[in-house]
Coordinates of C-alpha atoms in Angstrom, one line a residue:
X1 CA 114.8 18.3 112.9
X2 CA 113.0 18.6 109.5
X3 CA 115.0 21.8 108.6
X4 CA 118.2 19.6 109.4
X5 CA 117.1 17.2 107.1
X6 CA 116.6 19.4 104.2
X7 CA 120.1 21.5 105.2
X8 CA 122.3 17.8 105.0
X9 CA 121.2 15.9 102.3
X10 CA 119.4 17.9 99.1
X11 CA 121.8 20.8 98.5
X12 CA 123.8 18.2 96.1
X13 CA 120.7 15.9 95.4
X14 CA 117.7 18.5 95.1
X15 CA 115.5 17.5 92.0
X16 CA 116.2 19.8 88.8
X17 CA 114.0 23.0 88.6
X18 CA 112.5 23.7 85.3
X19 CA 112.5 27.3 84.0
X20 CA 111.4 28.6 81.2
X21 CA 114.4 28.3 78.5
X22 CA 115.1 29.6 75.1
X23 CA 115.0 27.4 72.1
X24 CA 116.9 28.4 68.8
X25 CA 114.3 28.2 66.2
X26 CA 115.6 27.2 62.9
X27 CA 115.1 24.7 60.0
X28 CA 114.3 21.8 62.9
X29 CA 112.2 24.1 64.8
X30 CA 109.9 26.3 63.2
X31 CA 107.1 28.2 64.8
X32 CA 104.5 26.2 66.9
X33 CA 106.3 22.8 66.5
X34 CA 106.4 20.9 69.8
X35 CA 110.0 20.2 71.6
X36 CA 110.9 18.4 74.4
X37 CA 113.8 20.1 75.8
X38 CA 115.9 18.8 78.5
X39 CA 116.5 21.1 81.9
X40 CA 119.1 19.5 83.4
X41 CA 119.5 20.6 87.6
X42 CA 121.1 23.6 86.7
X43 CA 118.1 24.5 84.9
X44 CA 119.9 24.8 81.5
X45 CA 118.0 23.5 78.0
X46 CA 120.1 21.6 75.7
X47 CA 119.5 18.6 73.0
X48 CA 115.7 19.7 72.0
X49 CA 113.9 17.0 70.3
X50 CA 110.8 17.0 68.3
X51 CA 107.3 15.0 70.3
X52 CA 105.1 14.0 67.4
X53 CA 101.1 14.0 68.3
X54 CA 101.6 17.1 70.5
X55 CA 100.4 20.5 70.1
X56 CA 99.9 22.3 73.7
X57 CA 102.4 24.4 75.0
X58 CA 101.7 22.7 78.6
X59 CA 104.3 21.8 80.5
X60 CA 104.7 18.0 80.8
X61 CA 108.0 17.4 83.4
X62 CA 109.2 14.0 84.0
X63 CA 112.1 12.2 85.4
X64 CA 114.6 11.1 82.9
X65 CA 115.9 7.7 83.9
X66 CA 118.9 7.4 81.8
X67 CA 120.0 11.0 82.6
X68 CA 120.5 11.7 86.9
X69 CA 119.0 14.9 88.0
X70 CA 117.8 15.7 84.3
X71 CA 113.7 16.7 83.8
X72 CA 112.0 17.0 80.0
X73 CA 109.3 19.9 79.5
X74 CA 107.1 19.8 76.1
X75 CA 107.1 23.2 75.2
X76 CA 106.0 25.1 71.6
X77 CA 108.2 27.1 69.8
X78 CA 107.6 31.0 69.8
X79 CA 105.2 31.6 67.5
X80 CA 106.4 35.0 66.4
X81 CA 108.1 36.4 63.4
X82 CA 109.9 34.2 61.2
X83 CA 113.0 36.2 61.3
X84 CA 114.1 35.5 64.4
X85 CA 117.1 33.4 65.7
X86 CA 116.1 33.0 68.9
X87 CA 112.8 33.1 71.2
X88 CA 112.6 33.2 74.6
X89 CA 109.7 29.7 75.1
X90 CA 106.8 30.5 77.5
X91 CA 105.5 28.2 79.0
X92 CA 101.9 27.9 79.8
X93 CA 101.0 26.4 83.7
X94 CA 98.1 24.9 83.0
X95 CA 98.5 21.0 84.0
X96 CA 95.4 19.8 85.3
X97 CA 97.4 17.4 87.4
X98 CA 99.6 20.5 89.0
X99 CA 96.8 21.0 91.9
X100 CA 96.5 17.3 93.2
X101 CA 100.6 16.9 92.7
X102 CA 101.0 20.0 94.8
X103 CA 98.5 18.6 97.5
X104 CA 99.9 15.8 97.7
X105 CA 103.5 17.4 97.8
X106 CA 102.8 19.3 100.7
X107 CA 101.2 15.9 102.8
X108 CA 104.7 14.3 101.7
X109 CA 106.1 17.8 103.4
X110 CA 104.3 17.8 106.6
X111 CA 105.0 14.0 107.0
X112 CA 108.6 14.8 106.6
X113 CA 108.1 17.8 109.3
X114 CA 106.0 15.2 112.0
X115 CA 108.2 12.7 111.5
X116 CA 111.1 15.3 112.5
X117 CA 109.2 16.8 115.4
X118 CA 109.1 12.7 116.4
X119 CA 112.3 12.0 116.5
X120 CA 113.2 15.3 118.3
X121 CA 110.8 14.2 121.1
X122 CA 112.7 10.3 121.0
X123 CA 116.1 12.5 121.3
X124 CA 115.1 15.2 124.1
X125 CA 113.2 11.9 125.8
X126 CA 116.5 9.1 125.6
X127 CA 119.0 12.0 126.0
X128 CA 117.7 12.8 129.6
X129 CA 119.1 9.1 130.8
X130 CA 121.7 8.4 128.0
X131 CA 124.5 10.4 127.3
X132 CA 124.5 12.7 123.8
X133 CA 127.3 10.9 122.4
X134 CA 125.8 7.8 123.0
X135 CA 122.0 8.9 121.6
X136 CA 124.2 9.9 118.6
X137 CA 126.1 6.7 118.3
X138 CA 123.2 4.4 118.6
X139 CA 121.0 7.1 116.0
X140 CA 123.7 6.9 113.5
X141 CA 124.6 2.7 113.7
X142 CA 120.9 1.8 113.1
X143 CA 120.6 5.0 110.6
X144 CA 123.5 2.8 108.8
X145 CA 121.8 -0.8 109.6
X146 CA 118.4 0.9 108.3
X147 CA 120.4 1.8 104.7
X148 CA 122.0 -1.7 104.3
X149 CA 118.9 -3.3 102.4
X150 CA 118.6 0.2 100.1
X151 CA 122.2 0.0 98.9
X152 CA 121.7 -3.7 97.9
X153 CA 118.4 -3.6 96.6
X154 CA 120.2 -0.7 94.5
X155 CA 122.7 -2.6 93.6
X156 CA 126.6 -3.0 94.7
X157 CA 127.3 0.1 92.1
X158 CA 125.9 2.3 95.3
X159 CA 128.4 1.5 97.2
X160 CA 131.7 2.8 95.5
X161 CA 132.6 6.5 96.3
X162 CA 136.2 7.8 95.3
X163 CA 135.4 10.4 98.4
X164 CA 136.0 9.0 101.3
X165 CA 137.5 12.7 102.8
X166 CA 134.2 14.4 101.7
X167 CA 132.1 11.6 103.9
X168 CA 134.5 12.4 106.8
X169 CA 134.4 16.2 107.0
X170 CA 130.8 15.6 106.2
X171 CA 130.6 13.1 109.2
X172 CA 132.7 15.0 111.6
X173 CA 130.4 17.9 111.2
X174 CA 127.0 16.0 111.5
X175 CA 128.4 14.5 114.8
X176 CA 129.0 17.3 116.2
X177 CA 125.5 19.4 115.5
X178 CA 123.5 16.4 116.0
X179 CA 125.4 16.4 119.4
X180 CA 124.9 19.7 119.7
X181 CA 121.6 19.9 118.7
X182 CA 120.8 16.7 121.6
X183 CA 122.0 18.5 124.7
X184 CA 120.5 21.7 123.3
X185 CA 116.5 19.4 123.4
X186 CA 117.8 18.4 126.8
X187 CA 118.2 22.1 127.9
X188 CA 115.5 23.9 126.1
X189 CA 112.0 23.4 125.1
X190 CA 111.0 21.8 121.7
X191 CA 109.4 24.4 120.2
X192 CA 112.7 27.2 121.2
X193 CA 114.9 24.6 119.4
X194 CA 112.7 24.2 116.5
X195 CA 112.9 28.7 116.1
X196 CA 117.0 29.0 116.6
X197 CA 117.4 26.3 114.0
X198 CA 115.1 28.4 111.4
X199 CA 118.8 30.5 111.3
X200 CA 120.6 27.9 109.4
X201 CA 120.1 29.7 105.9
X202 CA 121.4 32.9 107.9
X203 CA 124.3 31.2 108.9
X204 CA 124.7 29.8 105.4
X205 CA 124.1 32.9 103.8
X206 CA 127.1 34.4 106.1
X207 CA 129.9 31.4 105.9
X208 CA 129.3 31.6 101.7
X209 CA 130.5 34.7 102.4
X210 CA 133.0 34.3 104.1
X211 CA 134.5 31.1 102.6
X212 CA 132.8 30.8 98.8
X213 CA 133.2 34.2 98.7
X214 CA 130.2 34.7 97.4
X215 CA 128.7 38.5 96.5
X216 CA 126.1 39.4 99.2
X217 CA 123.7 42.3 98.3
X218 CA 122.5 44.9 100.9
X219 CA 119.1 43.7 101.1
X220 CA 120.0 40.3 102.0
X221 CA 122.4 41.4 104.7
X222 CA 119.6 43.6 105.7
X223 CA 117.5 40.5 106.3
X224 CA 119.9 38.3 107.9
X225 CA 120.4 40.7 110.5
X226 CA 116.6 41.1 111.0
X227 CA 116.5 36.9 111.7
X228 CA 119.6 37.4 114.2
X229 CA 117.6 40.5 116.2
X230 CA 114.7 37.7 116.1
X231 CA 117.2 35.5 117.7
X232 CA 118.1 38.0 120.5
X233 CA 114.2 38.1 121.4
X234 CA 114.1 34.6 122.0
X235 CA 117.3 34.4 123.9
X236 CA 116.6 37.5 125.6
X237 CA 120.6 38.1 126.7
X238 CA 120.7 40.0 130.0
X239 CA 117.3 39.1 130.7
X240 CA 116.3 36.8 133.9
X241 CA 115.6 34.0 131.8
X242 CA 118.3 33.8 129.5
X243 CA 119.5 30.4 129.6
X244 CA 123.3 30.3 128.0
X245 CA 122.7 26.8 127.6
X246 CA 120.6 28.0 124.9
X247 CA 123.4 28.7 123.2
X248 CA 124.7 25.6 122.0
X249 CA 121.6 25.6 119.8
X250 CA 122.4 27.9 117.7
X251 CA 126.3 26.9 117.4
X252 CA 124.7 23.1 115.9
X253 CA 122.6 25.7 113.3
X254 CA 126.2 27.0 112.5
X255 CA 127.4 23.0 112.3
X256 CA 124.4 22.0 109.5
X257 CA 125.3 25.5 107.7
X258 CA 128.6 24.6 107.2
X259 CA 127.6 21.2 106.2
X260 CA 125.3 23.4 103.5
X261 CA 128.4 25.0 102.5
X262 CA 130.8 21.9 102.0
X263 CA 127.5 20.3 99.7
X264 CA 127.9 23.8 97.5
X265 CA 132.0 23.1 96.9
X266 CA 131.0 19.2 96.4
X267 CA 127.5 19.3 94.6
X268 CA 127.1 16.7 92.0
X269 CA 130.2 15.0 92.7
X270 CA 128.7 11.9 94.8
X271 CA 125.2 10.2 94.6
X272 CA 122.1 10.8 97.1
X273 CA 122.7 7.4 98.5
X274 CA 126.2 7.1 98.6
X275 CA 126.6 10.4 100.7
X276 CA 123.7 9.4 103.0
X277 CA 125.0 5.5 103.8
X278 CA 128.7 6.8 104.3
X279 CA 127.7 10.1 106.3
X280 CA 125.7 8.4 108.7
X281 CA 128.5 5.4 108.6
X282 CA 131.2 7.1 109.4
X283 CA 129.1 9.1 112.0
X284 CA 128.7 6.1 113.7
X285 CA 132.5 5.3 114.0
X286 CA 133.4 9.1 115.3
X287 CA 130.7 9.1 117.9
X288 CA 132.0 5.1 118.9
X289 CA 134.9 6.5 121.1
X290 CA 133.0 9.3 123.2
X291 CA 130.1 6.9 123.5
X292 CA 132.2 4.2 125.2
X293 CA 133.8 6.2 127.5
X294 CA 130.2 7.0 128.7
X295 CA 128.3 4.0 128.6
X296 CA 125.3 3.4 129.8
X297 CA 123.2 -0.1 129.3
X298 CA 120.4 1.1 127.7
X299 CA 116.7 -0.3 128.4
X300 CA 115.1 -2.5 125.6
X301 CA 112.7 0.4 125.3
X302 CA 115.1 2.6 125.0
X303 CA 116.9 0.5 122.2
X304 CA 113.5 0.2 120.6
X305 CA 112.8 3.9 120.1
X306 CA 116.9 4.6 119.2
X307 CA 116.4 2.2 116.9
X308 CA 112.8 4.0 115.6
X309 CA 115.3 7.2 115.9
X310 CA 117.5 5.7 113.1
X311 CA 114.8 4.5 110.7
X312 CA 112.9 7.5 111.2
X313 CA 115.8 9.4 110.0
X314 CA 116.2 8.0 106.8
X315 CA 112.4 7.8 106.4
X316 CA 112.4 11.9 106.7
X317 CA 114.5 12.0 104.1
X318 CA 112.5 9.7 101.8
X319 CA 109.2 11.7 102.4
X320 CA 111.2 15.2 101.6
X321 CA 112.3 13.6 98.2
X322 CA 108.5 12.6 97.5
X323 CA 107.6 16.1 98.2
X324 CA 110.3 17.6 95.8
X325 CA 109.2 15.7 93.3
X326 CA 105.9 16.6 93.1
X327 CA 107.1 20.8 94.3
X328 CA 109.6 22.9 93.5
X329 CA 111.3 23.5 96.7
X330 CA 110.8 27.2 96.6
X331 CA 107.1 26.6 97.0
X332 CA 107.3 24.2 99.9
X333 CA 109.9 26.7 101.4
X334 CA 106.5 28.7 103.4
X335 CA 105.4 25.7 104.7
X336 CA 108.8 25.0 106.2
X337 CA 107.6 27.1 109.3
X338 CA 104.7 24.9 110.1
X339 CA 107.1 22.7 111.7
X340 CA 106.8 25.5 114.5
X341 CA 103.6 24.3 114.9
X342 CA 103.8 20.9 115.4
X343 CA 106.9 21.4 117.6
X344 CA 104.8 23.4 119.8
X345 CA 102.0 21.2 120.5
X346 CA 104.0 18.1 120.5
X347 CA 106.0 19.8 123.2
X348 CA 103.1 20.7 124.8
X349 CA 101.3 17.2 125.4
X350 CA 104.5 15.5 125.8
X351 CA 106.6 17.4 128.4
X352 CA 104.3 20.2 129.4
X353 CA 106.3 22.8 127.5
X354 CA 104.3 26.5 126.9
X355 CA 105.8 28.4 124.0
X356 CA 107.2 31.8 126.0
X357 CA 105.8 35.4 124.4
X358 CA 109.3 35.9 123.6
X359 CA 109.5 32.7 121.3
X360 CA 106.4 33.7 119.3
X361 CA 107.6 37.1 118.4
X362 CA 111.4 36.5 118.0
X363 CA 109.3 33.8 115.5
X364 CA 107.8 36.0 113.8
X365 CA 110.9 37.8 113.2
X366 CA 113.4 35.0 112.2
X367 CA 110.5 33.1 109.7
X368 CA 109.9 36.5 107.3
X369 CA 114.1 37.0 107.5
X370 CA 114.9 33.6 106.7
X371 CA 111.9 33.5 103.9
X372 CA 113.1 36.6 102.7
X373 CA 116.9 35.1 102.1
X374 CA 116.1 32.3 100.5
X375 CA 113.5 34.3 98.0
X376 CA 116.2 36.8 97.5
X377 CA 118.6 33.9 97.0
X378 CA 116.3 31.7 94.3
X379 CA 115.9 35.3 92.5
X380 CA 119.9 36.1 92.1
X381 CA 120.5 32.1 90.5
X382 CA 117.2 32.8 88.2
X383 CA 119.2 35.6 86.8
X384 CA 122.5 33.8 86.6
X385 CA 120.9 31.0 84.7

């Protein structure tokens, strides 16, 4: 559910990723003077400003309140000959800090990752009595109720959006792979879940494609079918225990895919907590309709761990944005696959479920595919930029 969390939300609210950037040396900037240069999320420098009392070329990133998504690095002017327009800035990685920051990053990660795995076990557990539209229904409305005291400690500015249809494609997509996703816990063991939704960058990676028309290199077609054969081996079509239920998995990794796609077309064009308070609002209202036409009472208890379901949800989210500001997400991207882990021995005490051969090594196929397309994807925007 982690990997969900990460595909919704951060495409179109990820923190800004410093590079290294080139400063134009001149008059203002002369060799071994001390800037602060902004990288705003595209990782572009612009407006450098001199920092008096510094002389390391250390990088010093910080969040820069009055400008969204915008980080400041001190760097030091290229100290080279005077004759030159422009240098490219290196900067030095040497922050003391960097090695507790990153520590702590990665327990903000794997909090992130257990709290997932958790509400994957509340969801495989209600969705055996209740029906899926209804375990969506009830997710999403105290999701929603969870957000309320956010937006107004944020103030009432949170609340205006100008894009009500982006909330509703948004919505009507998140319905139906959290749905999906549901009956697919109630079919299939945690841990074979967990491994067919490591494909959403696959499936991202594809629909671009196809729909952003965006240019695809050999290598990176080459690994994306080498995560789809990793698929097969955990399916095992044709096999005695192929289970075509199995199936629906995969087709809610398509659902959050696309909803990786639509945040690419709309990025930057709605805040982080507008476009999680409407998405899981109007979530609510689509899944009303099937949910009432298959009631069920629910139990206290079960309203008690729904309602955990719904908190826990935006909680996720909160622990992955503590861990991306503290680690750029291409570093946390390896630890991503732990989840694999914790999926397996969670669905091993809980329901009893032993992770097949088959799942272990279609694993260790689909991690080092996936891994490889989203290295080989951070690569081509570095060289855009």
């Amino acid at each position: 559910m982690s990997t969900i969390a990460a595909s919704l939300f951060l495409t179109a609210a990820a923190p800004a990723v410093v590079r290294p950037s080139r400063v134009r040396r001149g008059a203002g900037n002369p060799p071994g003077r001390v800037v602060r240069v902004a990288a705003t999320a595209s990782g572009r420098a612009s407006w450098p400003t001199a920092v008096p009392g510094l002389s390391s070329s250390r990088v010093a990133a910080m969040p820069l309140c009055k400008r969204p998504n915008t980080r400041v690095v001190t760097v030091t002017t290229y100290a080279a000959d005077a004759t030159a327009g422009d240098a490219p800035v290196t900067v030095a990685d040497a922050d003391p800090k960097k090695a507790s920051a990153f520590v702590v990053g990665i327990l903000w990660f794997f909090g992130h990752q257990l709290i997932g795995v958790g509400n994957d076990v509340i969801m495989k557990y209600t969705g055996s009595t209740l029906g899926v539209a209804q375990v969506v229904f009830l997710r999403f409305a105290f999701a929603t109720l969870t957000m309320l005291p956010v937006m107004f400690l944020s103030g009432m500015e949170s609340f205006k959006t100008d894009r009500v249809p982006l909330h509703v494609a948004r919505s009507v997509l998140l319905a139906a792979g959290i749905g999906l996703y549901c009956y697919g816990l109630s079919s299939a063991p945690i841990a074979v879940v967990t491994t067919l939704n490591f494909t959403i960058p696959l499936f991202t990676l594809v629909m671009a494609r196809v729909f952003l028309k965006e240019r695809v290199d050999a290598t990176r077609w080459i690994g994306t079918l080498a995560g789809f054969a990793g698929v097969m081996v955990v399916m095992q079509p044709g096999g005695a225990s192929f289970n075509p239920q199995w199936l629906v998995v995969l087709l809610s990794a398509a659902m959050f895919a696309s909803l990786d796609v639509l945040n690419k077309i709309f990025i930057g064009k709605e805040s982080f907590w507008a476009m999680i308070f409407y998405t899981a609002l109007f979530t609510t209202v689509i899944a009303a309709v099937p949910a009432a036409l298959a009631w069920v009472t629910p139990t206290g208890a079960q309203l008690g761990l729904l309602a955990i379901l719904g908190a826990g949800a935006n909680l996720l989210l909160y622990c992955l944005l503590k861990s991306f500001s503290l680690v750029d997400a291409s570093a946390l991207a390896p630890f991503r696959y732990t989840e694999l882990m914790w999926s397996a021995a969670v669905g091993a005490l809980v329901f009893g479920e032993i992770p097949a051969i088959s799942t272990l090594i279609g694993a260790a196929v689909i991690i080092p595919s996936t891994l490889y397309v989203v290295w080989a994807e951070n690569q081509k925007s570095g060289k855009e930029e």
